[in-house]
Structures are given as structure tokens and as C-alpha cells.
PDB file of C-alpha atoms in Angstrom:
ATOM      1  CA  MET A 121     -42.964   9.598 -21.651  1.00  0.00           C
ATOM      2  CA  ALA A 122     -42.149  12.935 -19.981  1.00  0.00           C
ATOM      3  CA  SER A 123     -38.895  13.200 -21.927  1.00  0.00           C
ATOM      4  CA  GLU A 124     -40.879  13.172 -25.175  1.00  0.00           C
ATOM      5  CA  LYS A 125     -43.068  16.092 -24.054  1.00  0.00           C
ATOM      6  CA  VAL A 126     -40.599  18.491 -22.464  1.00  0.00           C
ATOM      7  CA  PRO A 127     -36.955  19.281 -23.297  1.00  0.00           C
ATOM      8  CA  MET A 128     -34.271  17.534 -21.284  1.00  0.00           C
ATOM      9  CA  LEU A 129     -31.182  19.596 -20.520  1.00  0.00           C
ATOM     10  CA  GLU A 130     -27.506  18.670 -20.318  1.00  0.00           C
ATOM     11  CA  ALA A 131     -24.297  20.720 -20.410  1.00  0.00           C
ATOM     12  CA  LYS A 132     -20.551  20.179 -20.523  1.00  0.00           C
ATOM     13  CA  ILE A 133     -17.253  22.053 -20.526  1.00  0.00           C
ATOM     14  CA  GLU A 134     -15.005  21.609 -23.568  1.00  0.00           C
ATOM     15  CA  ARG A 135     -11.436  22.703 -24.212  1.00  0.00           C
ATOM     16  CA  TRP A 136     -10.190  23.518 -27.715  1.00  0.00           C
ATOM     17  CA  PRO A 137      -6.470  24.176 -28.341  1.00  0.00           C
ATOM     18  CA  ILE A 138      -5.566  27.516 -29.890  1.00  0.00           C
ATOM     19  CA  GLU A 139      -3.107  27.592 -32.782  1.00  0.00           C
ATOM     20  CA  GLY A 140      -0.126  29.133 -31.017  1.00  0.00           C
ATOM     21  CA  ARG A 141      -1.032  31.784 -28.470  1.00  0.00           C
ATOM     22  CA  PHE A 142      -3.801  34.402 -28.329  1.00  0.00           C
ATOM     23  CA  THR A 143      -2.839  37.586 -26.477  1.00  0.00           C
ATOM     24  CA  ILE A 144      -4.802  40.722 -25.564  1.00  0.00           C
ATOM     25  CA  SER A 145      -4.206  43.470 -23.021  1.00  0.00           C
ATOM     26  CA  ARG A 146      -5.623  41.343 -20.193  1.00  0.00           C
ATOM     27  CA  GLY A 147      -3.415  38.314 -20.794  1.00  0.00           C
ATOM     28  CA  ALA A 148      -2.687  35.334 -23.024  1.00  0.00           C
ATOM     29  CA  LYS A 149      -4.192  31.877 -23.475  1.00  0.00           C
ATOM     30  CA  THR A 150      -3.458  28.710 -25.392  1.00  0.00           C
ATOM     31  CA  GLU A 151      -6.907  27.108 -25.322  1.00  0.00           C
ATOM     32  CA  ALA A 152     -10.515  28.123 -25.680  1.00  0.00           C
ATOM     33  CA  VAL A 153     -12.692  26.922 -22.811  1.00  0.00           C
ATOM     34  CA  VAL A 154     -16.342  26.756 -23.848  1.00  0.00           C
ATOM     35  CA  VAL A 155     -19.558  25.475 -22.309  1.00  0.00           C
ATOM     36  CA  VAL A 156     -22.043  23.612 -24.510  1.00  0.00           C
ATOM     37  CA  ALA A 157     -25.725  23.282 -23.631  1.00  0.00           C
ATOM     38  CA  GLU A 158     -27.769  20.470 -25.170  1.00  0.00           C
ATOM     39  CA  VAL A 159     -31.570  20.485 -25.080  1.00  0.00           C
ATOM     40  CA  ARG A 160     -33.147  17.177 -26.109  1.00  0.00           C
ATOM     41  CA  HIS A 161     -36.772  16.684 -27.123  1.00  0.00           C
ATOM     42  CA  GLY A 162     -37.459  13.065 -28.070  1.00  0.00           C
ATOM     43  CA  GLU A 163     -34.835  12.099 -30.643  1.00  0.00           C
ATOM     44  CA  VAL A 164     -33.896  15.700 -31.530  1.00  0.00           C
ATOM     45  CA  THR A 165     -31.112  17.667 -29.798  1.00  0.00           C
ATOM     46  CA  GLY A 166     -30.461  21.391 -30.017  1.00  0.00           C
ATOM     47  CA  ARG A 167     -27.021  22.768 -29.136  1.00  0.00           C
ATOM     48  CA  GLY A 168     -25.630  26.109 -28.090  1.00  0.00           C
ATOM     49  CA  GLU A 169     -22.081  27.146 -27.189  1.00  0.00           C
ATOM     50  CA  CYS A 170     -20.866  29.978 -24.981  1.00  0.00           C
ATOM     51  CA  VAL A 171     -17.582  31.338 -23.653  1.00  0.00           C
ATOM     52  CA  PRO A 172     -17.619  32.436 -19.992  1.00  0.00           C
ATOM     53  CA  TYR A 173     -15.570  35.616 -19.635  1.00  0.00           C
ATOM     54  CA  HIS A 174     -13.609  36.401 -16.481  1.00  0.00           C
ATOM     55  CA  ARG A 175     -13.923  40.134 -17.249  1.00  0.00           C
ATOM     56  CA  TYR A 176     -17.615  39.826 -16.334  1.00  0.00           C
ATOM     57  CA  GLY A 177     -17.080  37.552 -13.331  1.00  0.00           C
ATOM     58  CA  GLU A 178     -17.903  34.376 -15.241  1.00  0.00           C
ATOM     59  CA  THR A 179     -16.129  31.022 -14.966  1.00  0.00           C
ATOM     60  CA  PRO A 180     -16.736  27.790 -16.895  1.00  0.00           C
ATOM     61  CA  GLU A 181     -17.724  26.005 -13.714  1.00  0.00           C
ATOM     62  CA  ALA A 182     -20.217  28.654 -12.602  1.00  0.00           C
ATOM     63  CA  THR A 183     -21.655  28.859 -16.110  1.00  0.00           C
ATOM     64  CA  LEU A 184     -22.076  25.098 -16.243  1.00  0.00           C
ATOM     65  CA  SER A 185     -23.805  25.202 -12.857  1.00  0.00           C
ATOM     66  CA  ALA A 186     -26.138  28.004 -13.995  1.00  0.00           C
ATOM     67  CA  ILE A 187     -27.187  26.006 -17.053  1.00  0.00           C
ATOM     68  CA  VAL A 188     -27.699  22.754 -15.182  1.00  0.00           C
ATOM     69  CA  GLY A 189     -29.614  24.687 -12.530  1.00  0.00           C
ATOM     70  CA  MET A 190     -32.342  25.350 -15.102  1.00  0.00           C
ATOM     71  CA  LYS A 191     -33.217  21.650 -15.480  1.00  0.00           C
ATOM     72  CA  ASP A 192     -36.278  21.806 -13.239  1.00  0.00           C
ATOM     73  CA  ALA A 193     -37.541  24.907 -15.034  1.00  0.00           C
ATOM     74  CA  PHE A 194     -37.291  23.080 -18.339  1.00  0.00           C
ATOM     75  CA  VAL A 195     -39.203  20.116 -16.948  1.00  0.00           C
ATOM     76  CA  ARG A 196     -41.918  22.584 -15.947  1.00  0.00           C
ATOM     77  CA  GLY A 197     -42.077  23.822 -19.543  1.00  0.00           C
ATOM     78  CA  LEU A 198     -39.763  26.849 -19.650  1.00  0.00           C
ATOM     79  CA  ASP A 199     -39.501  28.036 -23.264  1.00  0.00           C
ATOM     80  CA  ARG A 200     -37.174  30.466 -25.038  1.00  0.00           C
ATOM     81  CA  GLN A 201     -39.381  33.502 -24.427  1.00  0.00           C
ATOM     82  CA  ALA A 202     -39.663  32.783 -20.704  1.00  0.00           C
ATOM     83  CA  LEU A 203     -35.909  32.163 -20.555  1.00  0.00           C
ATOM     84  CA  GLN A 204     -35.247  35.851 -21.268  1.00  0.00           C
ATOM     85  CA  SER A 205     -36.617  36.878 -17.876  1.00  0.00           C
ATOM     86  CA  ALA A 206     -35.718  33.684 -16.021  1.00  0.00           C
ATOM     87  CA  MET A 207     -31.965  34.310 -16.387  1.00  0.00           C
ATOM     88  CA  PRO A 208     -29.912  37.514 -16.614  1.00  0.00           C
ATOM     89  CA  PRO A 209     -27.962  38.294 -19.798  1.00  0.00           C
ATOM     90  CA  SER A 210     -24.938  36.013 -19.584  1.00  0.00           C
ATOM     91  CA  ALA A 211     -22.904  33.370 -21.351  1.00  0.00           C
ATOM     92  CA  ALA A 212     -25.070  30.720 -19.684  1.00  0.00           C
ATOM     93  CA  ARG A 213     -28.279  32.181 -21.101  1.00  0.00           C
ATOM     94  CA  ASN A 214     -26.641  32.462 -24.505  1.00  0.00           C
ATOM     95  CA  ALA A 215     -25.898  28.741 -24.632  1.00  0.00           C
ATOM     96  CA  LEU A 216     -29.477  27.892 -23.606  1.00  0.00           C
ATOM     97  CA  ASP A 217     -31.090  30.415 -25.944  1.00  0.00           C
ATOM     98  CA  CYS A 218     -29.117  29.155 -28.937  1.00  0.00           C
ATOM     99  CA  ALA A 219     -29.759  25.523 -28.016  1.00  0.00           C
ATOM    100  CA  LEU A 220     -33.504  26.192 -27.918  1.00  0.00           C
ATOM    101  CA  LEU A 221     -33.361  27.973 -31.268  1.00  0.00           C
ATOM    102  CA  ASP A 222     -31.473  25.040 -32.767  1.00  0.00           C
ATOM    103  CA  LEU A 223     -34.071  22.683 -31.319  1.00  0.00           C
ATOM    104  CA  GLU A 224     -36.926  24.742 -32.800  1.00  0.00           C
ATOM    105  CA  ALA A 225     -35.350  24.570 -36.230  1.00  0.00           C
ATOM    106  CA  LYS A 226     -34.625  20.856 -36.100  1.00  0.00           C
ATOM    107  CA  ARG A 227     -38.090  19.952 -34.845  1.00  0.00           C
ATOM    108  CA  SER A 228     -39.758  22.051 -37.549  1.00  0.00           C
ATOM    109  CA  GLY A 229     -37.497  20.937 -40.391  1.00  0.00           C
ATOM    110  CA  GLU A 230     -36.991  24.595 -41.366  1.00  0.00           C
ATOM    111  CA  ARG A 231     -33.965  26.830 -41.073  1.00  0.00           C
ATOM    112  CA  ILE A 232     -34.023  29.117 -38.060  1.00  0.00           C
ATOM    113  CA  TRP A 233     -33.947  32.318 -40.104  1.00  0.00           C
ATOM    114  CA  ASP A 234     -37.172  31.255 -41.798  1.00  0.00           C
ATOM    115  CA  LEU A 235     -38.793  30.598 -38.425  1.00  0.00           C
ATOM    116  CA  LEU A 236     -37.639  33.990 -37.124  1.00  0.00           C
ATOM    117  CA  GLY A 237     -38.713  35.843 -40.257  1.00  0.00           C
ATOM    118  CA  CYS A 238     -35.134  36.927 -41.057  1.00  0.00           C
ATOM    119  CA  PRO A 239     -33.604  37.041 -44.542  1.00  0.00           C
ATOM    120  CA  ALA A 240     -31.509  34.011 -45.403  1.00  0.00           C
ATOM    121  CA  PRO A 241     -27.944  34.884 -44.361  1.00  0.00           C
ATOM    122  CA  LEU A 242     -25.291  35.478 -46.991  1.00  0.00           C
ATOM    123  CA  PRO A 243     -21.510  35.049 -46.757  1.00  0.00           C
ATOM    124  CA  ARG A 244     -19.742  37.994 -45.128  1.00  0.00           C
ATOM    125  CA  VAL A 245     -16.157  39.194 -44.992  1.00  0.00           C
ATOM    126  CA  THR A 246     -14.798  38.618 -41.490  1.00  0.00           C
ATOM    127  CA  THR A 247     -11.868  40.167 -39.696  1.00  0.00           C
ATOM    128  CA  TYR A 248      -8.750  38.213 -38.899  1.00  0.00           C
ATOM    129  CA  THR A 249      -7.229  39.027 -35.506  1.00  0.00           C
ATOM    130  CA  ILE A 250      -3.576  39.877 -34.897  1.00  0.00           C
ATOM    131  CA  SER A 251      -2.636  39.184 -31.265  1.00  0.00           C
ATOM    132  CA  LEU A 252      -0.917  41.721 -29.049  1.00  0.00           C
ATOM    133  CA  GLY A 253       2.869  41.616 -29.154  1.00  0.00           C
ATOM    134  CA  SER A 254       5.889  43.714 -29.998  1.00  0.00           C
ATOM    135  CA  PRO A 255       5.640  45.943 -33.070  1.00  0.00           C
ATOM    136  CA  GLU A 256       7.973  43.585 -34.927  1.00  0.00           C
ATOM    137  CA  THR A 257       6.009  40.454 -34.010  1.00  0.00           C
ATOM    138  CA  MET A 258       2.688  42.049 -34.910  1.00  0.00           C
ATOM    139  CA  ALA A 259       4.062  43.376 -38.184  1.00  0.00           C
ATOM    140  CA  ALA A 260       5.269  39.894 -39.134  1.00  0.00           C
ATOM    141  CA  ALA A 261       1.835  38.406 -38.357  1.00  0.00           C
ATOM    142  CA  ALA A 262       0.071  41.191 -40.251  1.00  0.00           C
ATOM    143  CA  GLY A 263       2.349  40.694 -43.242  1.00  0.00           C
ATOM    144  CA  LYS A 264       1.387  37.017 -43.444  1.00  0.00           C
ATOM    145  CA  ALA A 265      -2.301  37.979 -43.307  1.00  0.00           C
ATOM    146  CA  ALA A 266      -2.038  40.995 -45.605  1.00  0.00           C
ATOM    147  CA  TYR A 267      -3.979  39.213 -48.377  1.00  0.00           C
ATOM    148  CA  ARG A 268      -7.071  39.508 -46.178  1.00  0.00           C
ATOM    149  CA  PRO A 269      -9.071  42.714 -46.666  1.00  0.00           C
ATOM    150  CA  LEU A 270      -9.912  43.283 -42.969  1.00  0.00           C
ATOM    151  CA  LEU A 271      -7.580  42.870 -39.992  1.00  0.00           C
ATOM    152  CA  LYS A 272      -8.334  43.407 -36.310  1.00  0.00           C
ATOM    153  CA  ILE A 273      -5.316  44.495 -34.301  1.00  0.00           C
ATOM    154  CA  LYS A 274      -5.122  43.856 -30.570  1.00  0.00           C
ATOM    155  CA  LEU A 275      -3.451  46.705 -28.675  1.00  0.00           C
ATOM    156  CA  GLY A 276      -2.304  47.052 -25.082  1.00  0.00           C
ATOM    157  CA  GLY A 277      -1.662  50.658 -24.041  1.00  0.00           C
ATOM    158  CA  GLN A 278       1.986  51.676 -23.811  1.00  0.00           C
ATOM    159  CA  GLY A 279       3.719  51.462 -27.183  1.00  0.00           C
ATOM    160  CA  ASP A 280       0.526  51.263 -29.229  1.00  0.00           C
ATOM    161  CA  GLU A 281       1.530  54.094 -31.571  1.00  0.00           C
ATOM    162  CA  ALA A 282       4.516  52.017 -32.707  1.00  0.00           C
ATOM    163  CA  ARG A 283       2.377  48.887 -33.056  1.00  0.00           C
ATOM    164  CA  ILE A 284      -0.178  50.684 -35.219  1.00  0.00           C
ATOM    165  CA  ALA A 285       2.495  52.124 -37.506  1.00  0.00           C
ATOM    166  CA  ALA A 286       4.317  48.784 -37.832  1.00  0.00           C
ATOM    167  CA  VAL A 287       1.144  46.902 -38.757  1.00  0.00           C
ATOM    168  CA  ARG A 288       0.187  49.514 -41.337  1.00  0.00           C
ATOM    169  CA  ARG A 289       3.592  49.253 -42.997  1.00  0.00           C
ATOM    170  CA  ALA A 290       3.268  45.463 -43.137  1.00  0.00           C
ATOM    171  CA  ALA A 291      -0.314  45.505 -44.439  1.00  0.00           C
ATOM    172  CA  PRO A 292      -0.629  48.699 -46.484  1.00  0.00           C
ATOM    173  CA  ASP A 293      -3.799  47.719 -48.331  1.00  0.00           C
ATOM    174  CA  CYS A 294      -5.854  46.191 -45.514  1.00  0.00           C
ATOM    175  CA  GLU A 295      -8.740  47.865 -43.753  1.00  0.00           C
ATOM    176  CA  LEU A 296      -7.735  47.984 -40.078  1.00  0.00           C
ATOM    177  CA  ILE A 297      -9.762  47.793 -36.884  1.00  0.00           C
ATOM    178  CA  VAL A 298      -7.904  48.178 -33.590  1.00  0.00           C
ATOM    179  CA  ASP A 299      -9.072  46.848 -30.230  1.00  0.00           C
ATOM    180  CA  ALA A 300      -7.548  48.326 -27.105  1.00  0.00           C
ATOM    181  CA  ASN A 301      -9.584  46.165 -24.693  1.00  0.00           C
ATOM    182  CA  GLU A 302      -9.881  49.091 -22.216  1.00  0.00           C
ATOM    183  CA  ALA A 303      -6.082  49.547 -22.064  1.00  0.00           C
ATOM    184  CA  TRP A 304      -5.844  53.256 -22.965  1.00  0.00           C
ATOM    185  CA  THR A 305      -6.073  56.164 -20.549  1.00  0.00           C
ATOM    186  CA  GLU A 306      -7.294  59.742 -20.831  1.00  0.00           C
ATOM    187  CA  ALA A 307      -3.630  60.780 -20.944  1.00  0.00           C
ATOM    188  CA  ASN A 308      -2.815  58.852 -24.131  1.00  0.00           C
ATOM    189  CA  LEU A 309      -6.283  58.719 -25.722  1.00  0.00           C
ATOM    190  CA  GLU A 310      -5.897  61.592 -28.172  1.00  0.00           C
ATOM    191  CA  ALA A 311      -2.359  60.648 -29.200  1.00  0.00           C
ATOM    192  CA  ASN A 312      -3.379  57.057 -29.868  1.00  0.00           C
ATOM    193  CA  LEU A 313      -6.475  58.114 -31.812  1.00  0.00           C
ATOM    194  CA  ALA A 314      -4.298  60.464 -33.872  1.00  0.00           C
ATOM    195  CA  ALA A 315      -1.907  57.597 -34.622  1.00  0.00           C
ATOM    196  CA  CYS A 316      -4.874  55.510 -35.740  1.00  0.00           C
ATOM    197  CA  ALA A 317      -6.140  58.302 -37.973  1.00  0.00           C
ATOM    198  CA  HIS A 318      -2.671  58.743 -39.486  1.00  0.00           C
ATOM    199  CA  ALA A 319      -2.541  54.996 -40.254  1.00  0.00           C
ATOM    200  CA  GLY A 320      -5.987  55.041 -41.842  1.00  0.00           C
ATOM    201  CA  VAL A 321      -7.616  52.882 -39.164  1.00  0.00           C
ATOM    202  CA  THR A 322     -11.362  52.586 -39.722  1.00  0.00           C
ATOM    203  CA  LEU A 323     -12.554  51.761 -36.194  1.00  0.00           C
ATOM    204  CA  VAL A 324     -11.195  51.794 -32.636  1.00  0.00           C
ATOM    205  CA  GLU A 325     -12.806  49.345 -30.248  1.00  0.00           C
ATOM    206  CA  GLN A 326     -13.219  50.131 -26.522  1.00  0.00           C
ATOM    207  CA  PRO A 327     -10.218  52.391 -25.936  1.00  0.00           C
ATOM    208  CA  LEU A 328     -11.083  53.359 -22.325  1.00  0.00           C
ATOM    209  CA  PRO A 329     -12.349  51.217 -19.449  1.00  0.00           C
ATOM    210  CA  ALA A 330     -16.112  50.767 -19.267  1.00  0.00           C
ATOM    211  CA  GLY A 331     -17.554  53.221 -16.772  1.00  0.00           C
ATOM    212  CA  HIS A 332     -14.562  55.520 -17.214  1.00  0.00           C
ATOM    213  CA  ASP A 333     -15.078  56.559 -20.819  1.00  0.00           C
ATOM    214  CA  ALA A 334     -16.641  60.026 -20.449  1.00  0.00           C
ATOM    215  CA  ALA A 335     -13.591  61.605 -22.099  1.00  0.00           C
ATOM    216  CA  LEU A 336     -14.789  60.205 -25.422  1.00  0.00           C
ATOM    217  CA  ALA A 337     -17.643  62.708 -25.329  1.00  0.00           C
ATOM    218  CA  ARG A 338     -15.332  65.668 -24.648  1.00  0.00           C
ATOM    219  CA  ILE A 339     -12.956  65.263 -27.566  1.00  0.00           C
ATOM    220  CA  LYS A 340     -13.242  65.366 -31.324  1.00  0.00           C
ATOM    221  CA  ARG A 341     -12.891  61.756 -32.402  1.00  0.00           C
ATOM    222  CA  PRO A 342     -10.847  61.520 -35.629  1.00  0.00           C
ATOM    223  CA  VAL A 343     -11.700  57.804 -35.952  1.00  0.00           C
ATOM    224  CA  ALA A 344     -15.002  56.055 -35.282  1.00  0.00           C
ATOM    225  CA  VAL A 345     -15.107  54.438 -31.825  1.00  0.00           C
ATOM    226  CA  CYS A 346     -16.955  51.218 -30.988  1.00  0.00           C
ATOM    227  CA  ALA A 347     -18.256  50.179 -27.562  1.00  0.00           C
ATOM    228  CA  ASP A 348     -17.581  46.607 -26.468  1.00  0.00           C
ATOM    229  CA  GLU A 349     -17.195  46.229 -22.713  1.00  0.00           C
ATOM    230  CA  SER A 350     -19.352  49.352 -22.293  1.00  0.00           C
ATOM    231  CA  VAL A 351     -22.387  47.772 -23.981  1.00  0.00           C
ATOM    232  CA  HIS A 352     -24.156  44.477 -23.348  1.00  0.00           C
ATOM    233  CA  ASP A 353     -27.832  44.484 -24.266  1.00  0.00           C
ATOM    234  CA  ARG A 354     -30.578  46.941 -25.249  1.00  0.00           C
ATOM    235  CA  ALA A 355     -30.737  48.429 -21.765  1.00  0.00           C
ATOM    236  CA  SER A 356     -27.076  49.447 -21.908  1.00  0.00           C
ATOM    237  CA  LEU A 357     -27.421  51.454 -25.140  1.00  0.00           C
ATOM    238  CA  ASN A 358     -28.854  54.480 -23.347  1.00  0.00           C
ATOM    239  CA  GLY A 359     -26.331  57.228 -22.793  1.00  0.00           C
ATOM    240  CA  LEU A 360     -23.649  55.874 -25.148  1.00  0.00           C
ATOM    241  CA  ARG A 361     -24.444  57.872 -28.279  1.00  0.00           C
ATOM    242  CA  ASP A 362     -22.277  60.865 -27.347  1.00  0.00           C
ATOM    243  CA  ARG A 363     -19.265  58.617 -26.723  1.00  0.00           C
ATOM    244  CA  TYR A 364     -19.502  55.891 -29.353  1.00  0.00           C
ATOM    245  CA  ASP A 365     -20.250  55.598 -33.043  1.00  0.00           C
ATOM    246  CA  ALA A 366     -20.757  51.822 -33.103  1.00  0.00           C
ATOM    247  CA  VAL A 367     -21.563  48.958 -30.747  1.00  0.00           C
ATOM    248  CA  ASN A 368     -20.121  45.452 -30.701  1.00  0.00           C
ATOM    249  CA  ILE A 369     -22.898  42.877 -30.299  1.00  0.00           C
ATOM    250  CA  LYS A 370     -21.670  39.595 -28.832  1.00  0.00           C
ATOM    251  CA  LEU A 371     -24.118  36.842 -27.986  1.00  0.00           C
ATOM    252  CA  ASP A 372     -22.320  36.009 -24.742  1.00  0.00           C
ATOM    253  CA  LYS A 373     -23.004  39.585 -23.597  1.00  0.00           C
ATOM    254  CA  THR A 374     -26.603  39.820 -24.795  1.00  0.00           C
ATOM    255  CA  GLY A 375     -27.463  36.409 -23.391  1.00  0.00           C
ATOM    256  CA  GLY A 376     -28.326  34.867 -26.726  1.00  0.00           C
ATOM    257  CA  LEU A 377     -29.493  35.478 -30.256  1.00  0.00           C
ATOM    258  CA  THR A 378     -33.025  36.416 -29.172  1.00  0.00           C
ATOM    259  CA  GLU A 379     -31.833  39.552 -27.375  1.00  0.00           C
ATOM    260  CA  ALA A 380     -29.053  40.177 -29.902  1.00  0.00           C
ATOM    261  CA  LEU A 381     -31.526  40.523 -32.762  1.00  0.00           C
ATOM    262  CA  ALA A 382     -33.639  42.954 -30.751  1.00  0.00           C
ATOM    263  CA  MET A 383     -30.525  44.879 -29.701  1.00  0.00           C
ATOM    264  CA  ALA A 384     -29.346  45.214 -33.303  1.00  0.00           C
ATOM    265  CA  ASP A 385     -32.664  46.769 -34.302  1.00  0.00           C
ATOM    266  CA  ALA A 386     -32.577  49.132 -31.322  1.00  0.00           C
ATOM    267  CA  ALA A 387     -28.966  50.158 -31.965  1.00  0.00           C
ATOM    268  CA  ILE A 388     -29.607  50.921 -35.624  1.00  0.00           C
ATOM    269  CA  ALA A 389     -32.676  52.961 -34.655  1.00  0.00           C
ATOM    270  CA  GLN A 390     -30.451  55.033 -32.349  1.00  0.00           C
ATOM    271  CA  GLY A 391     -27.931  55.700 -35.106  1.00  0.00           C
ATOM    272  CA  PHE A 392     -25.166  53.260 -34.168  1.00  0.00           C
ATOM    273  CA  ASP A 393     -23.219  51.198 -36.657  1.00  0.00           C
ATOM    274  CA  ILE A 394     -23.198  47.501 -35.795  1.00  0.00           C
ATOM    275  CA  MET A 395     -20.216  45.260 -35.227  1.00  0.00           C
ATOM    276  CA  VAL A 396     -20.830  41.602 -34.491  1.00  0.00           C
ATOM    277  CA  GLY A 397     -18.073  40.053 -32.433  1.00  0.00           C
ATOM    278  CA  CYS A 398     -17.012  36.812 -30.833  1.00  0.00           C
ATOM    279  CA  MET A 399     -14.751  35.182 -28.340  1.00  0.00           C
ATOM    280  CA  VAL A 400     -12.259  32.510 -29.385  1.00  0.00           C
ATOM    281  CA  ALA A 401     -14.550  29.511 -29.785  1.00  0.00           C
ATOM    282  CA  THR A 402     -15.735  26.916 -32.273  1.00  0.00           C
ATOM    283  CA  SER A 403     -18.112  27.325 -35.183  1.00  0.00           C
ATOM    284  CA  LEU A 404     -21.042  26.348 -32.963  1.00  0.00           C
ATOM    285  CA  ALA A 405     -20.645  29.687 -31.137  1.00  0.00           C
ATOM    286  CA  MET A 406     -20.249  31.641 -34.392  1.00  0.00           C
ATOM    287  CA  ALA A 407     -23.221  30.146 -36.260  1.00  0.00           C
ATOM    288  CA  PRO A 408     -26.067  32.090 -34.554  1.00  0.00           C
ATOM    289  CA  ALA A 409     -24.109  35.336 -34.894  1.00  0.00           C
ATOM    290  CA  MET A 410     -24.273  34.987 -38.678  1.00  0.00           C
ATOM    291  CA  LEU A 411     -27.833  36.336 -38.440  1.00  0.00           C
ATOM    292  CA  ILE A 412     -26.540  39.512 -36.753  1.00  0.00           C
ATOM    293  CA  ALA A 413     -23.753  39.712 -39.340  1.00  0.00           C
ATOM    294  CA  GLN A 414     -26.322  40.473 -42.019  1.00  0.00           C
ATOM    295  CA  GLN A 415     -26.979  43.890 -40.426  1.00  0.00           C
ATOM    296  CA  ALA A 416     -23.408  44.579 -39.347  1.00  0.00           C
ATOM    297  CA  ARG A 417     -20.964  47.065 -40.835  1.00  0.00           C
ATOM    298  CA  PHE A 418     -18.114  45.087 -39.277  1.00  0.00           C
ATOM    299  CA  VAL A 419     -18.042  41.289 -38.901  1.00  0.00           C
ATOM    300  CA  ASP A 420     -15.579  39.775 -36.428  1.00  0.00           C
ATOM    301  CA  LEU A 421     -16.330  36.041 -36.421  1.00  0.00           C
ATOM    302  CA  ASP A 422     -12.872  34.577 -36.846  1.00  0.00           C
ATOM    303  CA  GLY A 423     -12.813  32.530 -33.619  1.00  0.00           C
ATOM    304  CA  PRO A 424     -12.490  29.131 -35.322  1.00  0.00           C
ATOM    305  CA  LEU A 425      -9.635  30.397 -37.503  1.00  0.00           C
ATOM    306  CA  LEU A 426      -7.586  30.891 -34.338  1.00  0.00           C
ATOM    307  CA  LEU A 427      -8.056  27.293 -33.161  1.00  0.00           C
ATOM    308  CA  ALA A 428      -5.813  24.339 -33.912  1.00  0.00           C
ATOM    309  CA  ARG A 429      -8.973  22.536 -35.084  1.00  0.00           C
ATOM    310  CA  ASP A 430     -12.690  23.206 -35.298  1.00  0.00           C
ATOM    311  CA  ARG A 431     -15.601  20.872 -34.565  1.00  0.00           C
ATOM    312  CA  ASP A 432     -17.113  18.638 -37.243  1.00  0.00           C
ATOM    313  CA  CYS A 433     -19.441  20.352 -39.742  1.00  0.00           C
ATOM    314  CA  GLY A 434     -17.942  23.726 -38.813  1.00  0.00           C
ATOM    315  CA  LEU A 435     -18.524  26.949 -40.678  1.00  0.00           C
ATOM    316  CA  ARG A 436     -16.957  27.250 -44.099  1.00  0.00           C
ATOM    317  CA  TYR A 437     -14.229  29.881 -44.235  1.00  0.00           C
ATOM    318  CA  ASP A 438     -13.034  30.748 -47.728  1.00  0.00           C
ATOM    319  CA  ASP A 439     -10.077  32.981 -46.967  1.00  0.00           C
ATOM    320  CA  THR A 440     -11.896  36.206 -46.114  1.00  0.00           C
ATOM    321  CA  LEU A 441     -15.480  34.970 -46.398  1.00  0.00           C
ATOM    322  CA  VAL A 442     -17.442  33.143 -43.703  1.00  0.00           C
ATOM    323  CA  TYR A 443     -20.521  31.258 -44.882  1.00  0.00           C
ATOM    324  CA  PRO A 444     -23.827  30.591 -43.060  1.00  0.00           C
ATOM    325  CA  PRO A 445     -24.028  27.336 -41.076  1.00  0.00           C
ATOM    326  CA  ASP A 446     -25.229  24.071 -42.500  1.00  0.00           C
ATOM    327  CA  ALA A 447     -28.158  22.521 -40.644  1.00  0.00           C
ATOM    328  CA  ALA A 448     -25.821  19.788 -39.393  1.00  0.00           C
ATOM    329  CA  LEU A 449     -23.988  22.385 -37.299  1.00  0.00           C
ATOM    330  CA  TRP A 450     -26.782  24.654 -36.053  1.00  0.00           C
ATOM    331  CA  GLY A 451     -30.121  26.156 -36.924  1.00  0.00           C
TER     332      GLY A 451
END
């Protein structure tokens, strides 16, 4: 009878092929490796998906172990609120937090936004990502996607001025976001920002390495700059306002939707614009982030569009619009 009274926890690693190849400044990959947590209470199962990120010292195996290691705590009655202090912000906590939220919704028969007191989410325009490559390759990819209103361009440091110009020529009417993934240096920062301004780029994401970004406070920024690797949760917002205009909220960094919602409120109160971002993953990882998307100036939830296939009951993508999840998927 114990399994009917307390959640039972399981987790697994899944691999989802990427359509082609996804390349950023730190390397390329052909599959998305995700970890799925499942919390069962009687006949009801809640699910959450995360993407362990090597940049933060995470691996799928260690993340799986961290999730499974919480089994005894769940048997003792650990709930979502206690989870926030029981685990550090991480991909592992994200999967558990979202699984518990999904379980709450399914057990109540209500949608999770109603339980959390949030407005019902509406469809939002999402970015579509152009992988890092030569200017010619990126221009060709941007040209094929030029019907989309918002493109996110992956950059890599040397040669980025040419990449930015080539993409703009291929997609003259698109709003552009560029993501350097920490690949710029103080030596080329101002030249690259000027190239972005000349091309009409709206936002530059994480141009300098986290912890080595003080130069952003010393220069006049001609384009808005967004923190990604430099910001994780509410605690990391302090001290960023002089360097960044926006923050990228990703559930794998915040350790789940619970902290992400609180972080969004705190960031807005401090004057930041919000971007909600993702790793390459299935719709199960994107679904909780749709609640953050309602407050975001920039929505970057195109992970499933980069896969060869998505999971069943995945999010609906209508060209540029991404729709809230059906209950069959999450929440």
C-alpha cells in the first residue's frame, strides 16, 4: 500500500536523433541525450525531462544517478517545495521538479497553470536556430528559414562579422538574435557588437565567458546583451545589471519551473528583459517553459524542431508559433 501513499521514482536516459548536425562554438552533435524522471503515485505518473550540460560539469550518467539517489527521500515524503533545498539547481532537479508538477496536475484533474495561479499560456513566436558554420553555409540555412520572423544565429568567434553579414543578406526581413556561446574576447567585442548593430541584430547572447565579462560594463553597448552562462537562478542575478540588458532563463539552469517562475519575477523587478531558452530536447522539456514564455520578450523553444522526430503528443508548432502543451504531454 505504500506505493499508493507516496510517490515512487524512476528515471532513464533517452537518445533522440538530431536532423542533420547541430553546431555551436563548443562543438557539434548529432543526437540529443536527455534524462527523463517519472514520479508515480498510484495509477498516475508525472514526467519531467532535462538535458545534462557538460559546460556545467553534468553528464547523463551522473544526472541519472542524482535523480535515482532521491528515491529514499521520496519514500519519506519529500515534496516539490522541500526538493528546492534538498538538491542544488541542476538538470537533475529540473527533471524532478517538472515531474512533480505534472503529477500534481494529473492528480488534481486541473491544468498546472491553474494550480499555480498563472494565466493560461497562449501561443508564442519562437526562434529558429541556425547552427554555426561558414558564412555561406549559414546564409543558405538562413535563406531557407527566412519566412520565419525570428532567427537565432550561432556564432563562434573568429569570422563572426562575415557570418552576421551573410545571414542578414539571406534573411533581410527577419528579426535576428545572435548567440556567441562565450566565444568572443575583449579584443573583438566592440567590433562584433558594431557588426551586429550594422546588421540590425536585436539581441546578443553571452558574448564573453562567464566570470570574464566585466568589459561589458565598460563599453557603450550598441545592441542589447543577454546573459546565459553568466546567470542561473535568482541568486546569480545580483551584480549583472551593469553588464546585461536581459537574462536567459533555462529550466535546466534554474533547477526546474518552480525556481524559474520566481526568477522571472525577480529579473523583471530588477529591470531585465526575459528570454526563455532551451537545450536541444523533446517537447517534454519545452512544455513547462511555456509558462515562462508568457513573460518573455524573446522565446527560444525550438528544440523539437531540430530533432529528426519528437515524442508522441508533442507540442504543436505552426511554422513560427509554438502552442501550450496538451495534458497528454505535460501539466
